[in-house]
GROMACS .gro file of C-alpha atoms in nm:
model
  293
    1MET     CA    1  -0.001   0.003   0.001
    2ARG     CA    2   0.128   0.344  -0.089
    3ALA     CA    3   0.206   0.580   0.202
    4LEU     CA    4   0.071   0.936   0.170
    5SER     CA    5   0.214   1.233   0.343
    6SER     CA    6   0.003   1.405   0.599
    7SER     CA    7   0.007   1.733   0.401
    8PHE     CA    8  -0.127   1.564   0.085
    9VAL     CA    9  -0.398   1.396   0.274
   10ALA     CA   10  -0.497   1.728   0.427
   11ALA     CA   11  -0.511   1.886   0.086
   12ALA     CA   12  -0.712   1.602  -0.063
   13SER     CA   13  -0.962   1.574   0.225
   14GLY     CA   14  -1.034   1.936   0.292
   15GLY     CA   15  -1.365   2.110   0.240
   16ALA     CA   16  -1.242   2.290  -0.062
   17THR     CA   17  -0.981   2.092  -0.262
   18THR     CA   18  -0.658   2.255  -0.362
   19LEU     CA   19  -0.534   1.975  -0.589
   20ALA     CA   20  -0.413   2.016  -0.941
   21ARG     CA   21  -0.264   1.776  -1.196
   22CYS     CA   22   0.083   1.818  -1.337
   23TRP     CA   23   0.256   1.637  -1.619
   24LYS     CA   24   0.633   1.611  -1.654
   25LEU     CA   25   0.755   1.509  -1.996
   26THR     CA   26   1.124   1.404  -2.028
   27ARG     CA   27   1.252   1.355  -2.386
   28ARG     CA   28   1.513   1.095  -2.479
   29ASP     CA   29   1.761   1.364  -2.525
   30GLY     CA   30   1.705   1.499  -2.172
   31VAL     CA   31   1.492   1.796  -2.240
   32VAL     CA   32   1.219   1.838  -1.975
   33LEU     CA   33   0.888   2.028  -1.996
   34GLY     CA   34   0.602   2.054  -1.741
   35PHE     CA   35   0.238   2.130  -1.778
   36THR     CA   36  -0.050   2.182  -1.533
   37ASP     CA   37  -0.420   2.222  -1.537
   38HIS     CA   38  -0.403   2.476  -1.268
   39ASP     CA   39  -0.446   2.849  -1.364
   40ARG     CA   40  -0.104   2.946  -1.243
   41ASP     CA   41   0.243   2.804  -1.302
   42LEU     CA   42   0.365   2.558  -1.033
   43THR     CA   43   0.729   2.472  -0.962
   44PHE     CA   44   0.887   2.164  -0.792
   45ASP     CA   45   1.197   1.952  -0.840
   46GLY     CA   46   1.334   2.227  -1.049
   47VAL     CA   47   1.077   2.205  -1.319
   48THR     CA   48   0.818   2.478  -1.390
   49PHE     CA   49   0.476   2.337  -1.477
   50ALA     CA   50   0.321   2.581  -1.729
   51ALA     CA   51  -0.044   2.672  -1.704
   52ARG     CA   52  -0.065   2.881  -2.026
   53THR     CA   53  -0.065   2.571  -2.242
   54GLY     CA   54  -0.413   2.479  -2.139
   55ALA     CA   55  -0.328   2.114  -2.058
   56GLN     CA   56  -0.616   1.885  -1.991
   57ALA     CA   57  -0.633   1.511  -1.948
   58SER     CA   58  -0.884   1.231  -1.989
   59GLU     CA   59  -0.938   0.958  -1.745
   60THR     CA   60  -0.669   0.695  -1.734
   61GLU     CA   61  -0.718   0.315  -1.749
   62SER     CA   62  -0.524   0.041  -1.587
   63HIS     CA   63  -0.573  -0.342  -1.614
   64PHE     CA   64  -0.493  -0.630  -1.396
   65ASP     CA   65  -0.373  -0.832  -1.690
   66PHE     CA   66  -0.110  -0.751  -1.957
   67ALA     CA   67  -0.342  -0.512  -2.157
   68VAL     CA   68  -0.195  -0.173  -2.207
   69GLY     CA   69  -0.368   0.104  -2.019
   70GLY     CA   70  -0.327   0.484  -2.035
   71GLY     CA   71  -0.503   0.801  -2.126
   72GLU     CA   72  -0.469   1.115  -2.321
   73VAL     CA   73  -0.339   1.464  -2.263
   74ALA     CA   74  -0.451   1.767  -2.474
   75GLY     CA   75  -0.321   2.112  -2.491
   76ALA     CA   76  -0.223   2.409  -2.708
   77LEU     CA   77   0.087   2.403  -2.936
   78SER     CA   78   0.322   2.687  -2.853
   79SER     CA   79   0.692   2.775  -2.878
   80ASP     CA   80   0.708   2.755  -2.497
   81GLY     CA   81   0.564   2.403  -2.489
   82LEU     CA   82   0.512   2.133  -2.747
   83SER     CA   83   0.576   2.292  -3.085
   84GLU     CA   84   0.428   2.147  -3.404
   85ILE     CA   85   0.770   2.125  -3.568
   86ASP     CA   86   0.920   1.933  -3.269
   87LEU     CA   87   0.630   1.687  -3.276
   88ALA     CA   88   0.679   1.632  -3.652
   89LYS     CA   89   1.048   1.571  -3.608
   90GLY     CA   90   0.971   1.292  -3.363
   91LEU     CA   91   1.152   1.463  -3.078
   92TRP     CA   92   0.881   1.367  -2.834
   93ASP     CA   93   0.835   1.006  -2.950
   94LYS     CA   94   0.860   0.761  -2.653
   95ALA     CA   95   0.925   1.055  -2.412
   96ARG     CA   96   0.868   0.959  -2.043
   97ILE     CA   97   0.552   1.102  -1.876
   98GLU     CA   98   0.503   1.141  -1.506
   99VAL     CA   99   0.158   1.247  -1.366
  100PHE     CA  100   0.126   1.421  -1.035
  101ALA     CA  101  -0.150   1.517  -0.808
  102VAL     CA  102  -0.020   1.839  -0.642
  103ASP     CA  103  -0.145   2.078  -0.370
  104TRP     CA  104  -0.109   2.406  -0.549
  105THR     CA  105  -0.096   2.592  -0.215
  106ASN     CA  106   0.197   2.370  -0.126
  107PRO     CA  107   0.364   2.189  -0.422
  108ALA     CA  108   0.584   1.997  -0.169
  109ALA     CA  109   0.262   1.808  -0.095
  110ARG     CA  110   0.218   1.590  -0.406
  111LEU     CA  111   0.158   1.227  -0.517
  112LEU     CA  112   0.309   1.055  -0.829
  113LEU     CA  113  -0.015   0.907  -0.976
  114ASP     CA  114   0.115   0.741  -1.292
  115GLU     CA  115   0.404   0.688  -1.529
  116GLY     CA  116   0.414   0.614  -1.902
  117VAL     CA  117   0.553   0.721  -2.243
  118VAL     CA  118   0.428   0.922  -2.531
  119GLY     CA  119   0.243   0.720  -2.784
  120GLU     CA  120   0.052   0.851  -3.087
  121VAL     CA  121   0.021   1.241  -3.119
  122ARG     CA  122  -0.265   1.390  -3.307
  123ARG     CA  123  -0.227   1.748  -3.428
  124GLN     CA  124  -0.516   1.983  -3.528
  125ASP     CA  125  -0.476   2.342  -3.608
  126SER     CA  126  -0.294   2.490  -3.305
  127ALA     CA  127  -0.378   2.208  -3.060
  128TYR     CA  128  -0.247   1.852  -2.992
  129VAL     CA  129  -0.377   1.540  -2.825
  130THR     CA  130  -0.110   1.293  -2.713
  131GLU     CA  131  -0.169   0.934  -2.614
  132MET     CA  132  -0.010   0.827  -2.290
  133ARG     CA  133   0.078   0.458  -2.289
  134ALA     CA  134   0.145   0.267  -1.964
  135LEU     CA  135   0.485   0.104  -1.932
  136ALA     CA  136   0.328  -0.239  -2.005
  137HIS     CA  137   0.333  -0.139  -2.374
  138GLN     CA  138   0.682  -0.254  -2.383
  139LEU     CA  139   0.550  -0.619  -2.349
  140ASP     CA  140   0.393  -0.571  -2.701
  141GLU     CA  141   0.719  -0.474  -2.873
  142GLU     CA  142   0.884  -0.734  -3.094
  143ARG     CA  143   1.199  -0.887  -2.953
  144GLY     CA  144   1.455  -1.118  -3.114
  145ARG     CA  145   1.443  -1.218  -3.477
  146LEU     CA  146   1.132  -1.297  -3.676
  147PHE     CA  147   1.117  -1.571  -3.948
  148ALA     CA  148   0.952  -1.401  -4.242
  149ALA     CA  149   0.999  -1.373  -4.615
  150ARG     CA  150   1.071  -0.998  -4.606
  151CYS     CA  151   1.397  -0.854  -4.475
  152PRO     CA  152   1.374  -0.697  -4.127
  153ALA     CA  153   1.683  -0.485  -4.173
  154ALA     CA  154   1.674  -0.106  -4.244
  155LEU     CA  155   1.849  -0.017  -4.583
  156GLY     CA  156   2.203   0.077  -4.504
  157ASP     CA  157   2.219  -0.034  -4.141
  158SER     CA  158   2.479  -0.261  -3.993
  159ARG     CA  159   2.287  -0.571  -4.092
  160CYS     CA  160   2.206  -0.458  -4.448
  161ARG     CA  161   2.552  -0.309  -4.521
  162VAL     CA  162   2.448  -0.123  -4.839
  163ASP     CA  163   2.662   0.177  -4.898
  164LEU     CA  164   2.405   0.458  -4.914
  165ALA     CA  165   2.657   0.712  -5.069
  166GLY     CA  166   2.538   0.600  -5.414
  167TRP     CA  167   2.177   0.595  -5.318
  168ARG     CA  168   2.129   0.964  -5.201
  169VAL     CA  169   2.065   1.269  -5.409
  170THR     CA  170   2.075   1.639  -5.321
  171GLY     CA  171   1.802   1.853  -5.480
  172THR     CA  172   1.619   2.171  -5.477
  173VAL     CA  173   1.235   2.208  -5.530
  174SER     CA  174   1.138   2.338  -5.856
  175ALA     CA  175   0.765   2.290  -5.834
  176THR     CA  176   0.534   2.187  -5.557
  177ASP     CA  177   0.172   2.193  -5.437
  178GLY     CA  178   0.301   2.317  -5.098
  179GLN     CA  179   0.185   2.006  -4.926
  180SER     CA  180   0.317   1.659  -5.020
  181TYR     CA  181   0.408   1.677  -5.384
  182LEU     CA  182   0.733   1.820  -5.512
  183ARG     CA  183   0.955   1.814  -5.829
  184ALA     CA  184   1.330   1.853  -5.867
  185ALA     CA  185   1.559   1.793  -6.157
  186ALA     CA  186   1.800   1.580  -5.962
  187LEU     CA  187   1.529   1.315  -5.914
  188THR     CA  188   1.531   1.227  -6.289
  189SER     CA  189   1.867   1.052  -6.260
  190PHE     CA  190   1.718   0.759  -6.070
  191ALA     CA  191   1.463   0.503  -6.209
  192SER     CA  192   1.103   0.538  -6.098
  193GLY     CA  193   1.039   0.389  -5.756
  194VAL     CA  194   1.397   0.404  -5.627
  195PHE     CA  195   1.292   0.647  -5.359
  196ARG     CA  196   0.967   0.478  -5.278
  197ALA     CA  197   0.957   0.385  -4.908
  198GLY     CA  198   1.280   0.598  -4.867
  199SER     CA  199   1.321   0.921  -4.677
  200LEU     CA  200   1.357   1.292  -4.753
  201LYS     CA  201   1.538   1.536  -4.515
  202TRP     CA  202   1.493   1.910  -4.554
  203THR     CA  203   1.816   2.093  -4.547
  204SER     CA  204   1.678   2.448  -4.584
  205GLY     CA  205   1.352   2.628  -4.574
  206ALA     CA  206   1.079   2.649  -4.308
  207ASN     CA  207   1.104   2.262  -4.248
  208ALA     CA  208   1.485   2.247  -4.226
  209ASN     CA  209   1.620   1.933  -4.037
  210LEU     CA  210   1.276   1.759  -4.067
  211THR     CA  211   1.286   1.398  -4.212
  212GLN     CA  212   0.982   1.257  -4.386
  213ASP     CA  213   0.883   0.931  -4.545
  214VAL     CA  214   0.845   0.904  -4.922
  215ARG     CA  215   0.527   0.746  -5.065
  216ASP     CA  216   0.620   0.741  -5.430
  217HIS     CA  217   0.883   0.853  -5.692
  218SER     CA  218   0.857   0.916  -6.060
  219GLN     CA  219   1.155   0.959  -6.280
  220GLY     CA  220   0.976   1.103  -6.577
  221GLU     CA  221   0.839   1.394  -6.372
  222GLY     CA  222   1.135   1.407  -6.138
  223SER     CA  223   0.885   1.407  -5.855
  224LEU     CA  224   0.831   1.277  -5.506
  225LEU     CA  225   0.505   1.221  -5.318
  226LEU     CA  226   0.534   1.230  -4.934
  227TRP     CA  227   0.316   1.030  -4.704
  228SER     CA  228   0.214   1.354  -4.515
  229ALA     CA  229   0.254   1.719  -4.555
  230PRO     CA  230   0.518   1.879  -4.347
  231PRO     CA  231   0.440   2.131  -4.054
  232ARG     CA  232   0.521   2.431  -4.293
  233PRO     CA  233   0.427   2.462  -4.650
  234ILE     CA  234   0.697   2.337  -4.905
  235ALA     CA  235   0.832   2.634  -5.107
  236ILE     CA  236   1.016   2.655  -5.436
  237GLY     CA  237   1.392   2.661  -5.369
  238ASP     CA  238   1.371   2.441  -5.050
  239ALA     CA  239   1.675   2.207  -5.050
  240PHE     CA  240   1.669   1.840  -4.954
  241ILE     CA  241   1.847   1.518  -4.944
  242ALA     CA  242   1.645   1.212  -5.062
  243THR     CA  243   1.760   0.855  -4.971
  244ALA     CA  244   1.657   0.545  -5.158
  245GLY     CA  245   1.396   0.300  -5.014
  246CYS     CA  246   1.362  -0.078  -5.007
  247ASP     CA  247   1.049  -0.284  -5.027
  248LYS     CA  248   1.231  -0.569  -4.828
  249GLN     CA  249   1.184  -0.821  -5.104
  250PHE     CA  250   1.463  -1.057  -5.201
  251SER     CA  251   1.441  -0.972  -5.570
  252THR     CA  252   1.494  -0.594  -5.488
  253CYS     CA  253   1.788  -0.669  -5.260
  254ARG     CA  254   1.941  -0.884  -5.528
  255ASP     CA  255   1.861  -0.694  -5.848
  256ARG     CA  256   1.875  -0.324  -5.736
  257PHE     CA  257   2.128  -0.325  -5.470
  258GLY     CA  258   2.334  -0.639  -5.552
  259ASN     CA  259   2.321  -0.731  -5.177
  260ALA     CA  260   2.161  -1.071  -5.177
  261VAL     CA  261   2.443  -1.212  -4.948
  262ASN     CA  262   2.319  -0.983  -4.673
  263PHE     CA  263   1.951  -1.041  -4.717
  264ARG     CA  264   1.805  -1.105  -4.360
  265GLY     CA  265   1.474  -1.254  -4.457
  266PHE     CA  266   1.366  -1.612  -4.553
  267PRO     CA  267   1.244  -1.567  -4.914
  268HIS     CA  268   1.165  -1.943  -4.949
  269ILE     CA  269   0.959  -1.972  -4.631
  270PRO     CA  270   0.610  -2.122  -4.711
  271GLY     CA  271   0.322  -1.867  -4.674
  272ASN     CA  272  -0.036  -1.938  -4.554
  273ASP     CA  273  -0.141  -2.021  -4.911
  274VAL     CA  274   0.087  -2.324  -4.890
  275LEU     CA  275  -0.060  -2.442  -4.567
  276MET     CA  276  -0.417  -2.403  -4.700
  277ARG     CA  277  -0.360  -2.579  -5.031
  278VAL     CA  278  -0.523  -2.920  -5.085
  279ALA     CA  279  -0.291  -3.203  -5.225
  280ARG     CA  280  -0.421  -3.337  -5.559
  281ASP     CA  281  -0.311  -3.672  -5.694
  282GLY     CA  282  -0.004  -3.635  -5.917
  283GLU     CA  283   0.063  -3.265  -5.833
  284PRO     CA  284   0.433  -3.199  -5.808
  285ASN     CA  285   0.581  -3.084  -5.485
  286MET     CA  286   0.284  -3.213  -5.292
  287ASP     CA  287   0.443  -3.550  -5.191
  288GLY     CA  288   0.586  -3.430  -4.851
  289GLY     CA  289   0.935  -3.355  -4.998
  290SER     CA  290   1.115  -3.027  -5.045
  291LEU     CA  291   0.930  -2.746  -5.237
  292PHE     CA  292   1.243  -2.612  -5.387
  293GLN     CA  293   1.446  -2.908  -5.526
   0.00000   0.00000   0.00000
């Protein structure tokens, strides 16, 4: 059973409650921000919990089994708190969240209610809603190696070993819809689809240092289509570095990158269609022997 301080008990059981909720967010790079639903800033443990962000939270859920509980926190996007560009860059992904009940007349009287990490973040206009996932979410993460037909490695990582120097291009936007479509002459030097499932990092403009996923690539148009629009409109003259993508298929690894020796998937593993097939008399490869002789 959790022990409660006498000062906190007094604040919680008084005729007029003086309790407020505070949220402490700690990014993986060590940056810390605090928010509160009180109408004035509160300070404890060297952190100022800002009231001007309008933070509010839903009810939280917890389960006795291994189901992942949690809740949501909503507030206003601002340069003093969670900015839209920082969220788009993924700086707050998997940040640690601590939730406190605090006596705003005496912040030393407080209780740690819950801990978790930042999950999905939804942005709309000048506001955000962030999902708080309980620590049990780590039990849902894949561990170890999976036996699957596709390669689990990321293109160019220590397992893949493809040298990305020849699979990157630096370009400048020559035409765009301002949202997720852009054209650049440098993109015509690669066959269509090379940058599909790849990435684009903005090196200048309003979205500088933001990295985005590429949805499609056309050589003829010299164009890229991004999966989502960046926080700020794309402008003509914005510079970027595009990196090729990989669909994780053995044929792509072998034919495009010449890297079959480092393929980490199992391209010959039977799929569900093989398991569900019905053996017919005289049909080859249905005698219980190898399917690949």
